[in-house]
PDB file of C-alpha atoms in Angstrom:
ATOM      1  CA  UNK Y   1     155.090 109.124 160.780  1.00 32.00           C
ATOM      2  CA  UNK Y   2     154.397 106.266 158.627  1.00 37.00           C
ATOM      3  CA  UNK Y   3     155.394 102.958 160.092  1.00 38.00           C
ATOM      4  CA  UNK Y   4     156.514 100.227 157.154  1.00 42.00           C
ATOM      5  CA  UNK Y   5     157.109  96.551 157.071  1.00 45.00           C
ATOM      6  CA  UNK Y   6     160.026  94.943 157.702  1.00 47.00           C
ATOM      7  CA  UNK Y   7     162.619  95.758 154.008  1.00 47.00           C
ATOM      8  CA  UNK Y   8     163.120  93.380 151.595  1.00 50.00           C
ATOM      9  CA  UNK Y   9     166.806  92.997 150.649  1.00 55.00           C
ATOM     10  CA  UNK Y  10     165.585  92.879 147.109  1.00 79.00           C
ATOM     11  CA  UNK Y  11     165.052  95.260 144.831  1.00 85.00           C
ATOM     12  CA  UNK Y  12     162.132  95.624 143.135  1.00 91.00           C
ATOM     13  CA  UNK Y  13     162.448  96.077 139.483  1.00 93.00           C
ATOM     14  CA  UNK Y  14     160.178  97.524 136.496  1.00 96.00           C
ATOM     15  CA  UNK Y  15     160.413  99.445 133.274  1.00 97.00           C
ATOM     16  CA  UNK Y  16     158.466 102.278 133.044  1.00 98.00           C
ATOM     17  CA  UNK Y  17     157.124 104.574 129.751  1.00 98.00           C
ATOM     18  CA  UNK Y  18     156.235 108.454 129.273  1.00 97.00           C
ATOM     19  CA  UNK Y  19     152.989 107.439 127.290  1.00 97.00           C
ATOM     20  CA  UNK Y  20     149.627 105.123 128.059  1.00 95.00           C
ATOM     21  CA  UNK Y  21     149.583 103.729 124.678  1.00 96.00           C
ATOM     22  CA  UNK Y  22     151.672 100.495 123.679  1.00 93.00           C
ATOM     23  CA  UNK Y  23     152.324 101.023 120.314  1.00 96.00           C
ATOM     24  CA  UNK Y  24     153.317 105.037 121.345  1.00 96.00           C
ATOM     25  CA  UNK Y  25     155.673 103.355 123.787  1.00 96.00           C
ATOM     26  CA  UNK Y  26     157.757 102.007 120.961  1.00 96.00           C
ATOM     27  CA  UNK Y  27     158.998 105.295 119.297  1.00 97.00           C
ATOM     28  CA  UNK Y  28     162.027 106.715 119.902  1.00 96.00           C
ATOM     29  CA  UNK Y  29     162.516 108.854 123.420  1.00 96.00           C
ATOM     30  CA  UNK Y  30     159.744 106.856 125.274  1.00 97.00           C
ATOM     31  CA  UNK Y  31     161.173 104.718 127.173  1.00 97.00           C
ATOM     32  CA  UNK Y  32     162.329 105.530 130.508  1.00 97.00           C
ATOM     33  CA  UNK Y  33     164.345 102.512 131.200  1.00 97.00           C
ATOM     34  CA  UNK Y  34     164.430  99.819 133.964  1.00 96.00           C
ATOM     35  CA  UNK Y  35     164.264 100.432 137.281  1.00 95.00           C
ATOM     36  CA  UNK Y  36     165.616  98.860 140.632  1.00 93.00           C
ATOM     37  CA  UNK Y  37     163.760 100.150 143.128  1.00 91.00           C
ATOM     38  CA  UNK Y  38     164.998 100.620 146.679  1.00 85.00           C
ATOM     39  CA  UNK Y  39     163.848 104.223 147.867  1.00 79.00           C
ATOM     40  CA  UNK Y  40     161.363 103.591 151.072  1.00 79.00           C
ATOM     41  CA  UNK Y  41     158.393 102.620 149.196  1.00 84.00           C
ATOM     42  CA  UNK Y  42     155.710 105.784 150.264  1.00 83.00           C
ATOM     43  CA  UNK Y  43     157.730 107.943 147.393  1.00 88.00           C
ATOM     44  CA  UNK Y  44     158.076 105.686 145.064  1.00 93.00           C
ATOM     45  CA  UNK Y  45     155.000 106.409 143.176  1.00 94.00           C
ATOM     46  CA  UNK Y  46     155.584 110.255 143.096  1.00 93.00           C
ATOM     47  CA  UNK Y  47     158.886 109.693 141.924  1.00 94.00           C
ATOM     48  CA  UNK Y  48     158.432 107.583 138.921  1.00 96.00           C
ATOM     49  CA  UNK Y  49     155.180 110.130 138.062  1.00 95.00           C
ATOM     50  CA  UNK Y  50     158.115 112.922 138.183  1.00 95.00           C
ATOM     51  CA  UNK Y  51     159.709 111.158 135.874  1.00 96.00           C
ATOM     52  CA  UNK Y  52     156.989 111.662 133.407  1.00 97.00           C
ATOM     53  CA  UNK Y  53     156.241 107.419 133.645  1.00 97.00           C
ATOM     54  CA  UNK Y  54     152.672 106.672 132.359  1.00 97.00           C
ATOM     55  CA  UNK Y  55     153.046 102.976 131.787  1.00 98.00           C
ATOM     56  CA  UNK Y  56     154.655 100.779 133.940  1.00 98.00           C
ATOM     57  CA  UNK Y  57     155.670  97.159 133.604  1.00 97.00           C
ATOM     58  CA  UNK Y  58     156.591  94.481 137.067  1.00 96.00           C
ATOM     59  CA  UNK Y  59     159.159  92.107 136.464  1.00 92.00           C
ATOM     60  CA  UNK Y  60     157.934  88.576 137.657  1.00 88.00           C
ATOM     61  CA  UNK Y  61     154.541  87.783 139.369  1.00 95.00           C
ATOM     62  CA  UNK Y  62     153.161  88.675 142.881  1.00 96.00           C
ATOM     63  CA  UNK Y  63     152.544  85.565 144.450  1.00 96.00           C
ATOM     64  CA  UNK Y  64     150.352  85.362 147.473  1.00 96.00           C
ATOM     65  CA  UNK Y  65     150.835  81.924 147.932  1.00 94.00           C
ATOM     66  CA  UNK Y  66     154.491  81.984 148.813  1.00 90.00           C
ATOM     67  CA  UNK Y  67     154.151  84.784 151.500  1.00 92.00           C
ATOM     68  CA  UNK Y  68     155.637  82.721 154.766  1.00 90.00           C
ATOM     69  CA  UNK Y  69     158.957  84.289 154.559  1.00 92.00           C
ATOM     70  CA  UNK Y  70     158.749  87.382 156.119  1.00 92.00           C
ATOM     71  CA  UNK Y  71     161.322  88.725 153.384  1.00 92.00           C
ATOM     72  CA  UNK Y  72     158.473  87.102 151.055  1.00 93.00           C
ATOM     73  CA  UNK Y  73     155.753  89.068 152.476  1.00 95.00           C
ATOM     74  CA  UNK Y  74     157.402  92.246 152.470  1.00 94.00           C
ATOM     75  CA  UNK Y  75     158.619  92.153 148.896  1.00 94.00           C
ATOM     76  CA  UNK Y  76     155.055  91.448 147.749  1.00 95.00           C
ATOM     77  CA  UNK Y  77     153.307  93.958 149.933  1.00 96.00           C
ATOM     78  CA  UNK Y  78     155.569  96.557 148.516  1.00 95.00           C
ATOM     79  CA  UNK Y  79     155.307  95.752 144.924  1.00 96.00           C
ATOM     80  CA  UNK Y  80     151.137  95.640 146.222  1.00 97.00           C
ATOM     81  CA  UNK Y  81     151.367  99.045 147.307  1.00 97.00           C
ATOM     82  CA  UNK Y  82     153.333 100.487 144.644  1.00 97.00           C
ATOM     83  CA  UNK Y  83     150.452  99.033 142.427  1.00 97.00           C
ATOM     84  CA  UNK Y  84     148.040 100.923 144.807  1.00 97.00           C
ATOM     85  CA  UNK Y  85     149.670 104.312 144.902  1.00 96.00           C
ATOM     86  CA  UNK Y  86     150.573 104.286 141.074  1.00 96.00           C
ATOM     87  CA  UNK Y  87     146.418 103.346 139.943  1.00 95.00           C
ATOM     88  CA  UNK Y  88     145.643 106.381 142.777  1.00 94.00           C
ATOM     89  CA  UNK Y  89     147.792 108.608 139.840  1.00 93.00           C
ATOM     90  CA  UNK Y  90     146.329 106.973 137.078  1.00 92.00           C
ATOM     91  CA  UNK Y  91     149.479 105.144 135.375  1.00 95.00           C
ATOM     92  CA  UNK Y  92     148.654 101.920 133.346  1.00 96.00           C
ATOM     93  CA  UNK Y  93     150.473  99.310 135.851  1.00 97.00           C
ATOM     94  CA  UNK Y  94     150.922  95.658 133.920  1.00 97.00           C
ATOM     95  CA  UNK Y  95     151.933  92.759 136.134  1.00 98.00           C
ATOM     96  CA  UNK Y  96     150.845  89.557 137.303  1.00 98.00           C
ATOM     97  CA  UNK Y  97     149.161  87.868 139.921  1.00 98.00           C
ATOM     98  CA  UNK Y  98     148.942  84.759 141.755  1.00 97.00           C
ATOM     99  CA  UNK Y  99     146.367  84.155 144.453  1.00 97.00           C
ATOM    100  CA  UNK Y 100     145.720  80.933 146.807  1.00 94.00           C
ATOM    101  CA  UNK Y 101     142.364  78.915 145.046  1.00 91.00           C
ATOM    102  CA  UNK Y 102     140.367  80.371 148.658  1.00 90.00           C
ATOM    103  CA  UNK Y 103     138.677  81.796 148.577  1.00 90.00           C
ATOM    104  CA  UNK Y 104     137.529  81.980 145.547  1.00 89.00           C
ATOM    105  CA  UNK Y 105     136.589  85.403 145.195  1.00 91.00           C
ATOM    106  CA  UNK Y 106     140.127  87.317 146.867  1.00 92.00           C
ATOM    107  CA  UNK Y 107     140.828  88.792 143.750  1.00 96.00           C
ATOM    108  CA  UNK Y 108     137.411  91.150 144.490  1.00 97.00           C
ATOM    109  CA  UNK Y 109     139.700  92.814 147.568  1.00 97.00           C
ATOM    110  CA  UNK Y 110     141.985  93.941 145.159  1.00 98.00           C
ATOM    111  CA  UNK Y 111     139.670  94.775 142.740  1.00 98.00           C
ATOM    112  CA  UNK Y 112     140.180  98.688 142.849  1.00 97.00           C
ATOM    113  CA  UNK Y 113     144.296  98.511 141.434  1.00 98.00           C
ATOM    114  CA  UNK Y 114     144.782  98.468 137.993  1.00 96.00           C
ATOM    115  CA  UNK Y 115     143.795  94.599 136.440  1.00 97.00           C
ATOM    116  CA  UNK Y 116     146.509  92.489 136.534  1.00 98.00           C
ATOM    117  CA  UNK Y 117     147.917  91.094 132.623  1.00 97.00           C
ATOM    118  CA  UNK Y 118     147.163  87.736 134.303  1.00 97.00           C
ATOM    119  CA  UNK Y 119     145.799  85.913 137.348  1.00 98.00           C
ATOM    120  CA  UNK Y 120     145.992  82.363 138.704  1.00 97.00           C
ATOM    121  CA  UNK Y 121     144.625  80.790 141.600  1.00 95.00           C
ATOM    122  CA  UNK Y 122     140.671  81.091 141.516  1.00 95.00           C
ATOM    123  CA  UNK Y 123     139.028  78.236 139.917  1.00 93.00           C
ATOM    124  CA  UNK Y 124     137.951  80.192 136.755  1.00 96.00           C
ATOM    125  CA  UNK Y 125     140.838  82.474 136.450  1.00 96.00           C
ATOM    126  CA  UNK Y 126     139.778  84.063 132.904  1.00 97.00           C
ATOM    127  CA  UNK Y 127     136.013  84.791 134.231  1.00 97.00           C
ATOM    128  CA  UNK Y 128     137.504  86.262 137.455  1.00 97.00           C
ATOM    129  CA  UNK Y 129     139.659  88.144 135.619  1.00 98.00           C
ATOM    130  CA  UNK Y 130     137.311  89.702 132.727  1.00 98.00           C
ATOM    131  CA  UNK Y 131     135.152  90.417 135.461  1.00 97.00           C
ATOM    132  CA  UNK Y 132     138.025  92.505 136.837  1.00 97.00           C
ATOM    133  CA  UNK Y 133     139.034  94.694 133.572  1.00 97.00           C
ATOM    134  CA  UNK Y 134     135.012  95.012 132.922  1.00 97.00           C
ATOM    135  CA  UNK Y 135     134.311  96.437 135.920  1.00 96.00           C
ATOM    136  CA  UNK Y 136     137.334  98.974 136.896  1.00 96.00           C
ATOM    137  CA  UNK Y 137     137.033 102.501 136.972  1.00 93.00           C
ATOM    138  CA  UNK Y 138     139.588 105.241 138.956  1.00 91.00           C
ATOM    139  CA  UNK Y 139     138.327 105.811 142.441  1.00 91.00           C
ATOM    140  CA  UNK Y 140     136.804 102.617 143.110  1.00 95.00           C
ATOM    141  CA  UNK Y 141     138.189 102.207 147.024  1.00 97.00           C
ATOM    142  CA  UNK Y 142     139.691 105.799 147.960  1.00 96.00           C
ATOM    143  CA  UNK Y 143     140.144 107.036 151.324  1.00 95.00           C
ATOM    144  CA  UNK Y 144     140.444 111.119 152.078  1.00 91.00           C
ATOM    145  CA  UNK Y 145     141.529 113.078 154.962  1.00 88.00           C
ATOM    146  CA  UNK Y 146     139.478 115.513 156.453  1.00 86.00           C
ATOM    147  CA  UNK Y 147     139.825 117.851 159.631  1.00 89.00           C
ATOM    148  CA  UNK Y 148     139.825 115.797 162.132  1.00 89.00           C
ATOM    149  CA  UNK Y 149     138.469 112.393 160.356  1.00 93.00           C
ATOM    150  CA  UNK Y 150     139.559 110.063 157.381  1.00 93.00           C
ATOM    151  CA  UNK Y 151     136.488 108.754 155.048  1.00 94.00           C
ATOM    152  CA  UNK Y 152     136.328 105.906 152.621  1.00 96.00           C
ATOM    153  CA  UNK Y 153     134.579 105.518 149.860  1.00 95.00           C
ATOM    154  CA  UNK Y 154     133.929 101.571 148.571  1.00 97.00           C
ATOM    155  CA  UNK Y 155     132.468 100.546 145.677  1.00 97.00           C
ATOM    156  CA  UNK Y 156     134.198  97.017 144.987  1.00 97.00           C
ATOM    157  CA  UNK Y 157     130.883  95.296 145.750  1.00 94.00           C
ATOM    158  CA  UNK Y 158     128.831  97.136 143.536  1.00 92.00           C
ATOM    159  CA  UNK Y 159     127.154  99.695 145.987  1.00 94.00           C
ATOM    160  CA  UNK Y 160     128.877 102.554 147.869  1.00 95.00           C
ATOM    161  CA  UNK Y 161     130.018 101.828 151.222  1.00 96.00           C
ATOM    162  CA  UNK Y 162     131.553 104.781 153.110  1.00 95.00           C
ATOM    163  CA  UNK Y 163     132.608 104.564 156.651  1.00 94.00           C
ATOM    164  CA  UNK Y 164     134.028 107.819 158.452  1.00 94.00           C
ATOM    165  CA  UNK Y 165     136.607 107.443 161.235  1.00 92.00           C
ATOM    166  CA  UNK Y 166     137.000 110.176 163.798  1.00 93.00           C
ATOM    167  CA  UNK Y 167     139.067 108.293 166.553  1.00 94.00           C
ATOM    168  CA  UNK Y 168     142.422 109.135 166.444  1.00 94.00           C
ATOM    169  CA  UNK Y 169     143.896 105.696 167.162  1.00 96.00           C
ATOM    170  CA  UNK Y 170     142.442 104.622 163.593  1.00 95.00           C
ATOM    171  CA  UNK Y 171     143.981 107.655 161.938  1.00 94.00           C
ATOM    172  CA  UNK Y 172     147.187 106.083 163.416  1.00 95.00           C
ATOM    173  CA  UNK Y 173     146.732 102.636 162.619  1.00 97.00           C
ATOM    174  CA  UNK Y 174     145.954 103.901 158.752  1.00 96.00           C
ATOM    175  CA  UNK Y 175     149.490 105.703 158.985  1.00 94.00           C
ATOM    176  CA  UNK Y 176     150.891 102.835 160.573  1.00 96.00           C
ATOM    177  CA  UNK Y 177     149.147  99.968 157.561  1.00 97.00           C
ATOM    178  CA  UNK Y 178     149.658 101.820 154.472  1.00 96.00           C
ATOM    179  CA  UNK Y 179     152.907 100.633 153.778  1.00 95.00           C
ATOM    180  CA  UNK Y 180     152.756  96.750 155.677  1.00 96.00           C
ATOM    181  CA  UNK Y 181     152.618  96.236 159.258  1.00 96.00           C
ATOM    182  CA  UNK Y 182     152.478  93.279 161.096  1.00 96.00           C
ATOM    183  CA  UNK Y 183     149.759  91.941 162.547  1.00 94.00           C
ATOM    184  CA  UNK Y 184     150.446  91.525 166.087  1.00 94.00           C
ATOM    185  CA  UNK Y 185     151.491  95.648 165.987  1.00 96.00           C
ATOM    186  CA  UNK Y 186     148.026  96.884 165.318  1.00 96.00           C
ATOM    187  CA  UNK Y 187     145.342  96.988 168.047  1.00 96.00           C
ATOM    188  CA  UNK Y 188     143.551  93.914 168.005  1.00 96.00           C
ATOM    189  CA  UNK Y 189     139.989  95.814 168.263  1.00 96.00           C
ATOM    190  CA  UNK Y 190     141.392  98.170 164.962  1.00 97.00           C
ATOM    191  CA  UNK Y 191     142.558  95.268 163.197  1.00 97.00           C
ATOM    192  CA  UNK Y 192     139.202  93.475 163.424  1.00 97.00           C
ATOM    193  CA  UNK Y 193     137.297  96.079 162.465  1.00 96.00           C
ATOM    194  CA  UNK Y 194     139.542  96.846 159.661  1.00 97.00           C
ATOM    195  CA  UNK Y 195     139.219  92.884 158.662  1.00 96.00           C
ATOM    196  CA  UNK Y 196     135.633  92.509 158.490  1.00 96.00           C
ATOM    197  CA  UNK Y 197     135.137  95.354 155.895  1.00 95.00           C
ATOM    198  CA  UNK Y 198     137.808  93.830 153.943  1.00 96.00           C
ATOM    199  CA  UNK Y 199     140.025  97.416 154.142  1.00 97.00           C
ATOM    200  CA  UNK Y 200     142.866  95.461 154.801  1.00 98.00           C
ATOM    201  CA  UNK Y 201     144.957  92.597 153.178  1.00 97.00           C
ATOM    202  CA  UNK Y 202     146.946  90.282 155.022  1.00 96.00           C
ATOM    203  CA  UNK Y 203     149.735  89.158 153.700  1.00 96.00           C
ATOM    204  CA  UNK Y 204     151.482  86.410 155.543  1.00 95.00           C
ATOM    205  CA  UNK Y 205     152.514  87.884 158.869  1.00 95.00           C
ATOM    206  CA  UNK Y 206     151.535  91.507 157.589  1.00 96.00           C
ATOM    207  CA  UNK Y 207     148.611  93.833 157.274  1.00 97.00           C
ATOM    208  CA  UNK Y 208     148.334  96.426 154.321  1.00 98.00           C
ATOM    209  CA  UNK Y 209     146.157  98.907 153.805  1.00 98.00           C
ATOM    210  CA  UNK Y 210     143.495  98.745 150.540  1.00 98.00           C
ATOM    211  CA  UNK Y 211     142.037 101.588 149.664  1.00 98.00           C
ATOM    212  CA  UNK Y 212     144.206 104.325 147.655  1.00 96.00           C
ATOM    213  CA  UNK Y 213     144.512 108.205 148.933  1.00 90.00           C
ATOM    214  CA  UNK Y 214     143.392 109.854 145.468  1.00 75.00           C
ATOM    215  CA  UNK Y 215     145.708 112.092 144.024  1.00 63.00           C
ATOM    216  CA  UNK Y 216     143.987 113.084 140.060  1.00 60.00           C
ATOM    217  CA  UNK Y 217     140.047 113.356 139.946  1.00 59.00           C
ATOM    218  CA  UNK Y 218     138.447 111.975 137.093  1.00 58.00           C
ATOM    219  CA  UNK Y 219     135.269 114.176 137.961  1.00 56.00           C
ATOM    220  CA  UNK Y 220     133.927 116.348 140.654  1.00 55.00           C
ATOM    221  CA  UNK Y 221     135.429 115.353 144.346  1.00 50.00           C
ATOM    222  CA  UNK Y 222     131.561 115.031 145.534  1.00 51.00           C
ATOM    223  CA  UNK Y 223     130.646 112.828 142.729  1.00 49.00           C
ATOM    224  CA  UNK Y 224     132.881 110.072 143.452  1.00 46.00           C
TER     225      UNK Y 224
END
């Protein structure tokens, strides 16, 4: 069972499209309409793919430097996730960002979602963010289940990192993460170790997990 963070009492709204393209967007029978989202946030994703949404726009900014408030937190960890799980299905996501000026390289963290439309808070915002749009690609921080272990596979710092837990108690704490926890929830040893390879985000009082579970391929599972 998947443990979340605490519920924001907001909703969280976007308007979402059945086609990548912008311009495609604008014809007649494309647009599927705003949406205030308030499902539990682990089906969101799958839902609005069912829908036939290929595009998707946020309302508003995430700001990570207003993230005191638990209500705060939670609302921007969710709309963080959501980002996640809809760049794990491929969908164009376009929303904004806002990160604290340190350090100055955060933004790499969250480097494998879709790019943001814009980003404030590191001291060369458009560099950071070119950097970001020049260097995505699908699969870039993916995690997998196998029989008895979970694997991730990094490549936000240029060169593959994979790490392969077999424990069970990190299985659980992955479950427990990928929709916000808080901090003082997770084991202390887990949430180091989880910290130092940068494979989690905290978020005010919170902990979410990074890397996506991969739902659509773009190649050969072995390649990636």
């Amino acid at each position: 069972m998947i443990s979340t963070a605490a519920p924001s009492s907001r909703a969280l709204t976007l308007h979402a499209w059945r086609d990548y393209d912008k311009d495609a967007c604008a014809l007649p029978g494309m647009s599927l309409g705003a949406f205030d989202l308030t499902a539990p946030p682990d089906d969101q994703a799958a839902r609005l793919w069912e829908l036939g949404a290929r595009r998707v726009e946020f309302t508003g900014e995430v700001d990570l430097t207003a993230v005191d408030d638990p209500a705060d937190a939670a609302q921007a960890v969710r709309s963080l996730c959501l980002i996640r799980d809809l760049t794990a299905r491929a969908v164009m996501v376009q929303w904004q960002l806002r990160l604290p000026p340190e350090p100055d390289d955060g933004w790499r963290d969250l480097s494998h979602l879709q790019p943001p439309r814009t980003l404030t808070g590191p001291a060369d915002s458009a560099a950071a963010l070119a950097e970001w749009r020049n260097g995505h690609y699908l699969c870039k921080c993916l995690w997998r289940q196998g029989p008895g272990f979970v694997q991730i596979r990094d490549r936000r710092w240029g060169e593959l990192r994979r790490f392969t837990a077999e424990e069970p108690e990190y299985q659980q704490a992955i479950a427990q993460l990928s929709y916000g926890a808080p901090l003082r929830d997770v084991p202390p040893a887990i949430a180091a170790d989880f910290l130092a390879e940068r494979l989690v985000f905290r978020t005010g009082p919170l902990l979410w997990w990074l890397p996506y579970r991969v739902n659509r391929w773009i190649q050969e599972a072995m390649a990636v």
